[in-house]
Amino acid sequence: LRQFLFVVTFTTFLLCCVDYDVLFANRPLNHSQAGTDRAKVTLPDAVLPAPHCLCPVRIRASGWIIFLLVMAAVFWLYRLVKVLCSVLGYWEIRSFYIKALNIPSDALCNQSWQEVQARLMALQRRQQLCVHKKELTELDIHHRILRFQNYTVAMVNKSLLPIRFHLPLLGTVVFLTQGLQYNLELLLFRGPGALFQNAWSLRPQCKRAGARRELAQRLARDMVLLGVANLLLCPCVLLWQLLYAFFSYAEGIKREPGSLGARRWSLYGRHYLRHFNELSHELRARLSRGYKPATNYMNSFSSPLLAVLAKNVGFFAGSILAVLIALTVYDEDVLTVQHILTALTLLGLVGHLSFTSCRSFIPDEHTVWCPEQLLQRVLAHVHYMPDHWQGNASRAETRSEMAQLFQYKAVFILEELLSPIITPLILIFALPPRALDIIDFFRNFTVEVVGVGDICSFAQLDVRSHGNPQWLSAGHTEASAYRQAEDGKTELSLMRFAITHPRWQPPRPSELFLSHLKEQVQRDAGTAPPARHLLSEGPLATSLLS
C-alpha cells in the first residue's frame, strides 16, 4: 500500500510540479538576488511553488491526470479493504495457533509443518472441529488447503491450460502471467459467477451432464466480458506495470546488471512441476534444490557466434570508457565540456551492462559439459520431464522446452509488462473455444469427500482411477487415456506424499503399488555399487538424497 501510494504521488509530482523548461535550461531563469551571479540552475529552481503546483485550475486542465488519480484511489481503497480483511483472518489464525494448537508465536518458527499437522489431527480427535468425520487424515488437510491448486495442477497436466501459441521464429510459446492467472481464478474459483459457488462446493449444475453446453456458453460469455473489462482497464494497468517495473528494477539493475540474465522458474513451470497435494513451501524447497543443476544445464548450450559478438561488444564499450576516464584524469577541465558528464555516465552504464550481460554468452573454455548427465541431475529434483527428452538432452528443441519452465528474469519482466495487452486477447479469442472442455473437466474430475467438500479426483492419489499404464503392472489401473495423469504425476505424487507422511494409509490399489515399488527398490539396492561410489556426486545419489 505504501509503495503504491509513493509511486502515484511521486509520478504526479513529476508531471505537475516540475518546470522542465527551467530544468533543461530551455528558458533563462531570472535571479532577483542582488550582487549574485548564479549561472547554474539548482533543483529548487525547477520545482514549482506549492500553490502553483496544486492549483485546481492547473490540475483540471489535465483531465487524464484526474482520471488516473481517481482510478488509483479506487484501486488503493480496494487493496486497503483486502488488507484489512487479511489482517482479521491472520489474527484468527494466530489465535487458533495459540489457544487451540498450543503453539505460541515465538515458538512457531521452530515448528515443522508435520508437527503442526499432528497437533491439528489430535485436536480433531478431542474436539471434532469437522463435525462430519471423527478423524481427519493428512490427505484431508491437504485437500482443504490445496483444493483450487490441485485443480490447476491437473488442468496443466492434461494440457487444458495454459494456451499454447505457435509463433513464427519463436516456435511454441506458453503464456501464463500473474495477471492471466488472476483472471482464470476469477472465472473458475473466486469470482461472482465462478464454477465454485463457495470455497468448498462446485455449483450443482456443473455436475450434471445435461447442462454442459449451457454452462459452456455462459462460461465463454463470461470470458469475453472479463476480457473486454481487461481491455478497458488496459491503459491504467499497463501504465502501473511500467511505473512499478521501473521503480522496482532500476536500482537492482544498476547494482547488479547481470540479474536480468539470471533465470527463475516460470509460473507455468511451477504448475507443471508441482505434485498433487504439494504445499507451497515444499515446492519452493524442491525447486530451489534444482536451481543450480538447471542453470548448469541451460548454460551448457552456447553459441560461438554470440560468444564472438559478446567479446567484441565488451571490448569496444570498455575501450571508449577507458579513454574518457584517462582524459578526465589527465585534465579535469574535460569535465567542463558540454554533455561530457552525460556521455561518461551513459558509456559507463552501457559498458557495465554490456560486460555483465555479455559475460553470460561467453562459455568457460575449461569446462566440458555432458548434457545428458546434467539433465538427469535436474530430473533428480524436479521429478518431471516429457518422455521425448530422454536421450535428446543436447538438442535445441529440448533446451527451448526447458526454457519455458526455467526462463530468464528479463523474459519474466517482459511477459508481465505485456500481460495487460495480451491477457484480454487470450480471454476474448483463445479461451472461449475451450469452455466446453473446461466444463467437462470439472464434471468428470470432481468428487465429493465427506468433511472436505468437492475436490479434484486426481488429488486422491488413486492409481486405479488415474494411474498411467507405463508406471504400473498389467491390471493395476482402469484409467482410460482421458482419465490417466500424464508423465506419471499420480504415481510420483503418491510416492512423495507417502514418504512425507509415513503414517498415512493410502487406498488399497495405491498401497499395492507402493509395496511393489519398495520391493523393486530393495532388489535394485542389492545390485547397487558400494556406498563410497553411491555417495559420490551423480544423478542417482542426488535423486536419493532429494
XYZ file of C-alpha atoms in Angstrom, residues 19-492:
474
model
C 9.211 23.082 -14.606
C 11.104 21.133 -17.259
C 11.911 24.254 -19.315
C 13.930 25.544 -16.361
C 15.365 22.117 -15.543
C 16.652 21.605 -19.096
C 17.754 25.265 -19.403
C 15.393 25.867 -22.328
C 14.252 29.099 -20.656
C 16.602 31.507 -18.846
C 15.949 31.944 -15.175
C 15.941 35.476 -13.758
C 17.646 35.674 -10.366
C 16.498 38.715 -8.413
C 19.105 38.445 -5.687
C 21.353 41.489 -5.825
C 25.085 41.052 -6.089
C 24.908 37.410 -7.115
C 25.626 35.818 -10.415
C 24.185 32.352 -10.474
C 24.918 30.668 -13.774
C 23.680 27.234 -12.736
C 20.125 26.131 -12.089
C 19.501 24.330 -8.819
C 16.845 21.730 -8.211
C 14.657 24.059 -6.102
C 14.595 26.451 -9.075
C 12.970 23.773 -11.231
C 10.299 22.887 -8.663
C 7.117 24.921 -8.899
C 5.818 26.593 -5.720
C 3.203 24.607 -3.824
C 0.269 26.988 -4.560
C 1.037 26.882 -8.292
C 1.737 23.131 -8.283
C -1.506 22.201 -6.516
C -3.619 24.804 -8.258
C -7.066 23.304 -9.029
C -7.179 25.097 -12.365
C -3.852 23.538 -13.378
C -4.975 20.059 -12.357
C -8.396 20.387 -14.025
C -6.675 21.332 -17.275
C -5.272 17.786 -17.443
C -8.359 15.586 -17.474
C -6.435 12.374 -17.983
C -4.425 13.024 -14.802
C -7.664 13.373 -12.827
C -8.976 10.145 -14.354
C -5.817 8.243 -13.466
C -5.805 9.646 -9.929
C -9.436 8.604 -9.421
C -8.693 5.089 -10.716
C -5.624 4.891 -8.470
C -7.657 5.990 -5.457
C -10.368 3.395 -6.134
C -7.768 0.637 -6.545
C -5.919 1.729 -3.406
C -9.127 1.659 -1.347
C -9.934 -1.796 -2.754
C -6.487 -3.049 -1.749
C -6.898 -1.429 1.672
C -10.144 -3.351 2.277
C -8.442 -6.588 1.193
C -5.517 -5.962 3.524
C -7.822 -5.269 6.458
C -9.773 -8.471 5.765
C -6.488 -10.383 5.533
C -5.306 -8.926 8.840
C -8.526 -10.089 10.522
C -8.070 -13.546 9.037
C -4.440 -13.662 10.147
C -5.463 -12.615 13.654
C -7.920 -15.527 13.805
C -5.192 -17.893 12.618
C -2.840 -16.529 15.269
C -5.453 -17.048 17.987
C -6.118 -20.593 16.735
C -2.435 -21.487 16.876
C -2.019 -20.058 20.385
C -5.238 -21.267 22.023
C -6.196 -24.430 20.137
C -2.864 -25.828 18.987
C -0.868 -24.503 21.988
C 1.847 -23.079 19.741
C 2.946 -19.604 20.924
C 4.112 -17.070 18.361
C 7.751 -17.165 19.470
C 7.867 -20.961 19.046
C 6.187 -21.076 15.647
C 9.409 -20.527 13.690
C 10.841 -23.715 15.224
C 7.833 -25.885 14.368
C 7.762 -28.057 11.249
C 4.600 -28.445 9.217
C 4.374 -32.122 10.233
C 4.287 -31.103 13.906
C 1.559 -28.528 13.280
C -0.428 -31.076 11.293
C -0.104 -33.699 14.045
C -1.459 -31.240 16.621
C -4.368 -30.394 14.331
C -5.269 -34.083 13.908
C -5.040 -34.633 17.666
C -7.306 -31.618 18.223
C -9.858 -33.085 15.807
C -9.968 -36.294 17.842
C -10.546 -34.318 21.064
C -12.966 -31.619 19.963
C -14.170 -32.757 16.492
C -13.683 -29.479 14.640
C -15.005 -31.165 11.499
C -18.416 -32.473 12.562
C -18.828 -34.848 9.606
C -15.798 -37.023 10.385
C -14.372 -38.414 13.582
C -10.795 -38.162 12.374
C -9.016 -36.098 9.752
C -6.228 -37.644 7.741
C -3.188 -35.890 6.353
C -4.745 -36.115 2.899
C -7.964 -34.445 4.116
C -5.994 -31.487 5.464
C -4.060 -31.088 2.214
C -7.276 -31.320 0.198
C -8.769 -28.420 2.119
C -5.659 -26.267 1.824
C -4.870 -27.054 -1.822
C -8.351 -27.526 -3.272
C -8.023 -24.975 -6.081
C -4.285 -25.534 -6.604
C -4.883 -29.233 -7.287
C -7.433 -28.374 -9.979
C -4.941 -26.001 -11.591
C -2.120 -28.562 -11.494
C -4.420 -31.178 -13.059
C -5.518 -28.833 -15.874
C -1.888 -28.010 -16.659
C -1.027 -31.719 -16.567
C -3.818 -32.505 -19.066
C -2.698 -29.580 -21.301
C -6.056 -27.861 -20.872
C -4.341 -24.728 -19.561
C -2.460 -22.569 -20.363
C -2.902 -21.761 -24.039
C -0.003 -22.652 -26.338
C 0.752 -20.463 -29.346
C 2.813 -21.323 -32.413
C 4.590 -18.135 -33.454
C 6.969 -17.612 -36.372
C 10.664 -17.601 -35.389
C 9.751 -18.289 -31.744
C 8.076 -21.671 -32.207
C 5.752 -22.917 -29.456
C 5.175 -20.307 -26.743
C 3.405 -20.851 -23.419
C 1.986 -17.627 -21.986
C 0.979 -17.583 -18.323
C 1.415 -14.470 -16.192
C 0.209 -13.389 -12.786
C -2.467 -11.214 -14.394
C -3.797 -14.050 -16.555
C -3.755 -16.439 -13.604
C -5.745 -13.942 -11.520
C -8.389 -13.739 -14.259
C -8.567 -17.533 -14.529
C -9.095 -17.801 -10.763
C -11.944 -15.287 -11.023
C -13.581 -17.337 -13.775
C -13.182 -20.747 -12.162
C -12.885 -20.377 -8.400
C -13.332 -16.995 -6.756
C -15.431 -14.703 -8.967
C -19.156 -13.970 -8.537
C -20.055 -16.221 -11.489
C -17.320 -18.819 -10.938
C -17.859 -22.556 -11.257
C -17.350 -22.894 -7.483
C -20.237 -21.369 -5.556
C -18.153 -21.098 -2.373
C -14.766 -22.164 -1.018
C -15.639 -25.875 -0.861
C -18.505 -26.689 -3.228
C -18.910 -26.797 -7.000
C -22.189 -25.480 -8.391
C -24.720 -28.350 -8.636
C -25.443 -27.708 -12.312
C -21.759 -28.219 -13.111
C -22.142 -31.858 -12.063
C -24.999 -32.573 -14.490
C -24.089 -33.749 -17.988
C -27.310 -32.314 -19.440
C -26.316 -28.742 -18.570
C -22.786 -28.889 -20.017
C -23.477 -26.909 -23.203
C -25.466 -24.229 -21.417
C -22.712 -23.858 -18.825
C -20.062 -23.758 -21.551
C -21.901 -20.948 -23.347
C -22.181 -18.987 -20.104
C -18.509 -19.564 -19.277
C -17.469 -18.453 -22.772
C -19.599 -15.326 -22.387
C -18.021 -14.571 -19.009
C -14.573 -14.986 -20.570
C -15.399 -12.453 -23.281
C -16.911 -9.973 -20.803
C -13.918 -10.298 -18.487
C -11.617 -9.830 -21.480
C -13.473 -6.653 -22.504
C -13.167 -5.351 -18.920
C -9.435 -6.070 -19.039
C -9.222 -4.291 -22.378
C -10.901 -1.175 -20.973
C -8.582 -1.158 -17.973
C -5.539 -1.926 -20.124
C -4.165 1.671 -20.255
C -4.305 2.060 -16.468
C -2.860 -1.379 -15.736
C -0.156 -1.004 -18.382
C 0.877 2.386 -17.007
C 1.056 0.973 -13.499
C 3.076 -2.050 -14.688
C 5.585 0.215 -16.433
C 5.963 2.566 -13.463
C 6.209 -0.223 -10.918
C 8.736 -2.163 -13.019
C 10.847 0.973 -13.486
C 10.897 1.837 -9.790
C 11.355 -1.815 -8.717
C 14.100 -2.971 -11.061
C 16.062 0.216 -11.820
C 18.123 0.129 -8.629
C 18.669 -3.631 -8.847
C 19.844 -3.448 -12.459
C 22.198 -0.582 -11.574
C 23.669 -2.563 -8.672
C 23.761 -5.918 -10.480
C 23.174 -5.619 -14.242
C 23.613 -9.341 -14.733
C 20.430 -10.024 -12.742
C 18.398 -9.810 -15.961
C 20.451 -12.717 -17.304
C 19.668 -14.862 -14.262
C 16.972 -17.492 -14.529
C 13.909 -18.312 -12.474
C 11.247 -20.991 -12.519
C 8.365 -19.667 -14.598
C 4.795 -19.595 -13.354
C 3.909 -22.285 -15.887
C 6.915 -24.322 -14.736
C 5.793 -24.178 -11.113
C 2.375 -25.593 -12.065
C 3.831 -28.206 -14.423
C 6.395 -29.448 -11.894
C 4.131 -29.349 -8.840
C 2.930 -32.613 -7.328
C -0.670 -33.082 -6.322
C -1.113 -32.112 -2.652
C 2.276 -30.387 -2.502
C 2.309 -27.325 -0.261
C 3.895 -24.099 -1.492
C 6.880 -24.214 0.869
C 7.598 -27.814 -0.154
C 7.518 -26.852 -3.845
C 9.825 -23.875 -3.248
C 12.334 -26.046 -1.392
C 12.352 -28.707 -4.115
C 12.729 -26.256 -6.989
C 15.420 -24.368 -5.068
C 17.444 -27.583 -4.860
C 17.058 -27.974 -8.610
C 18.001 -24.366 -9.432
C 21.760 -24.879 -9.721
C 21.557 -28.107 -11.793
C 19.017 -26.440 -14.105
C 21.280 -23.403 -14.504
C 24.233 -25.626 -15.364
C 22.191 -27.491 -17.948
C 20.957 -24.311 -19.646
C 24.488 -22.853 -19.615
C 25.801 -25.948 -21.371
C 24.285 -24.611 -24.599
C 26.498 -21.930 -26.128
C 26.590 -20.187 -29.492
C 30.080 -19.495 -30.932
C 28.691 -16.534 -32.897
C 27.154 -14.958 -29.795
C 30.373 -15.565 -27.874
C 32.416 -13.699 -30.518
C 29.913 -10.821 -30.637
C 29.837 -10.612 -26.831
C 33.616 -10.380 -26.576
C 33.727 -7.571 -29.160
C 30.877 -5.575 -27.594
C 32.579 -5.744 -24.205
C 35.907 -4.725 -25.788
C 34.521 -1.676 -27.623
C 32.486 -0.425 -24.663
C 35.405 -0.841 -22.286
C 37.836 0.889 -24.663
C 35.713 4.019 -25.054
C 35.122 4.219 -21.317
C 38.844 3.796 -20.580
C 39.790 6.674 -22.935
C 37.241 9.044 -21.354
C 38.447 8.170 -17.852
C 42.084 8.668 -18.874
C 41.312 12.108 -20.362
C 39.477 13.105 -17.214
C 42.390 12.027 -15.002
C 44.875 13.914 -17.216
C 42.948 17.181 -17.133
C 39.859 17.749 -15.048
C 38.804 20.599 -17.350
C 37.489 17.886 -19.655
C 34.535 17.677 -17.279
C 33.513 21.227 -18.174
C 32.877 20.256 -21.805
C 29.164 20.275 -22.521
C 27.482 16.864 -22.134
C 30.773 15.152 -21.239
C 29.374 14.063 -17.875
C 26.295 12.706 -19.612
C 28.447 10.791 -22.103
C 30.721 9.499 -19.358
C 27.788 8.308 -17.270
C 25.959 6.657 -20.168
C 29.073 4.987 -21.519
C 29.966 3.724 -18.071
C 26.486 2.297 -17.626
C 26.446 0.781 -21.123
C 29.918 -0.669 -20.626
C 28.974 -2.195 -17.300
C 25.739 -3.591 -18.702
C 27.498 -4.915 -21.788
C 30.268 -6.572 -19.823
C 27.945 -8.206 -17.308
C 25.285 -9.226 -19.806
C 27.677 -10.449 -22.490
C 29.642 -12.475 -19.972
C 26.732 -14.942 -19.800
C 27.163 -15.692 -23.511
C 30.882 -16.490 -23.180
C 31.391 -20.122 -22.084
C 34.148 -21.189 -19.746
C 36.848 -22.618 -22.003
C 37.979 -25.077 -19.301
C 34.536 -26.601 -18.735
C 33.307 -29.718 -20.523
C 29.558 -30.266 -20.302
C 27.621 -33.533 -20.555
C 24.002 -32.516 -21.284
C 22.527 -35.962 -20.577
C 24.098 -36.134 -17.123
C 23.163 -32.521 -16.366
C 19.546 -33.139 -17.342
C 19.435 -36.211 -15.105
C 20.611 -34.058 -12.208
C 17.784 -31.652 -12.933
C 15.298 -34.524 -13.066
C 16.505 -35.747 -9.666
C 14.911 -32.662 -8.096
C 12.104 -31.520 -10.386
C 10.878 -35.138 -10.929
C 9.093 -34.432 -14.230
C 10.151 -34.257 -17.838
C 8.493 -35.295 -21.123
C 9.398 -38.718 -22.468
C 10.886 -37.307 -25.661
C 13.594 -35.524 -23.619
C 15.239 -38.839 -22.773
C 18.322 -39.286 -24.924
C 17.797 -35.853 -26.519
C 19.256 -33.578 -23.854
C 21.684 -31.990 -26.318
C 19.016 -30.977 -28.839
C 17.905 -27.370 -29.215
C 14.229 -28.417 -29.019
C 14.785 -29.850 -25.538
C 16.527 -26.677 -24.421
C 13.725 -24.454 -25.746
C 11.105 -26.535 -23.916
C 13.206 -26.399 -20.758
C 13.419 -22.608 -21.200
C 9.614 -22.480 -20.902
C 9.960 -23.935 -17.413
C 13.189 -22.146 -16.465
C 13.106 -18.689 -18.038
C 15.309 -15.615 -17.968
C 14.277 -12.969 -15.470
C 14.251 -10.475 -18.360
C 11.689 -12.667 -20.151
C 9.576 -12.786 -16.985
C 9.607 -8.978 -16.713
C 8.753 -8.604 -20.408
C 5.837 -11.038 -20.133
C 4.454 -9.197 -17.099
C 4.719 -5.861 -18.939
C 2.918 -7.276 -21.990
C 0.319 -9.060 -19.865
C -2.191 -6.129 -19.793
C -2.243 -6.229 -23.622
C -2.137 -9.979 -24.272
C -4.402 -11.174 -21.421
C -7.580 -9.523 -22.826
C -6.882 -11.041 -26.253
C -6.496 -14.510 -24.731
C -9.713 -14.129 -22.743
C -11.689 -12.908 -25.766
C -10.336 -15.115 -28.560
C -8.297 -18.076 -27.265
C -10.110 -19.294 -24.141
C -13.828 -19.395 -25.224
C -13.274 -22.349 -27.633
C -12.074 -24.368 -24.612
C -15.058 -23.540 -22.408
C -16.776 -26.892 -23.085
C -13.586 -28.844 -22.318
C -13.196 -26.944 -19.035
C -16.798 -27.688 -18.023
C -16.310 -31.378 -18.857
C -13.082 -31.427 -16.860
C -14.736 -30.134 -13.697
C -17.680 -32.520 -14.097
C -15.575 -35.614 -14.796
C -12.796 -34.981 -12.278
C -14.700 -33.707 -9.237
C -15.557 -35.946 -6.292
C -17.241 -35.077 -3.024
C -15.448 -36.141 0.146
C -17.292 -36.082 3.469
C -15.947 -33.371 5.723
C -13.819 -31.888 2.943
C -16.183 -30.912 0.123
C -15.644 -31.090 -3.629
C -12.072 -31.827 -4.639
C -10.160 -32.776 -7.764
C -10.221 -36.570 -8.116
C -6.553 -36.600 -9.208
C -5.654 -35.364 -5.717
C -6.964 -38.607 -4.171
C -3.786 -40.304 -5.463
C -5.708 -43.379 -6.599
C -3.613 -45.202 -9.185
C -6.536 -47.424 -10.214
C -8.587 -44.418 -11.291
C -5.839 -42.132 -12.641
C -2.699 -44.256 -12.936
C -0.541 -44.394 -16.033
C -0.041 -47.908 -17.549
C 3.628 -47.105 -18.210
C 4.162 -46.899 -14.447
C 2.027 -49.834 -13.343
C 1.833 -53.562 -13.851
C -0.932 -55.001 -16.003
C -4.373 -54.836 -14.392
C -3.410 -52.305 -11.710
C -5.205 -49.400 -13.370
C -8.583 -48.986 -15.041
C -7.920 -45.450 -16.271
C -8.511 -44.605 -19.905
C -6.191 -42.257 -21.765
C -8.549 -39.379 -20.905
C -8.588 -40.123 -17.165
C -4.947 -41.003 -16.588
C -2.472 -38.359 -15.422
C 0.390 -37.581 -17.768
C 4.108 -38.068 -17.057
C 3.377 -40.347 -14.097
C 2.114 -37.450 -11.960
C -0.279 -39.634 -9.949
C 2.427 -42.173 -9.118
C 5.122 -39.602 -8.336
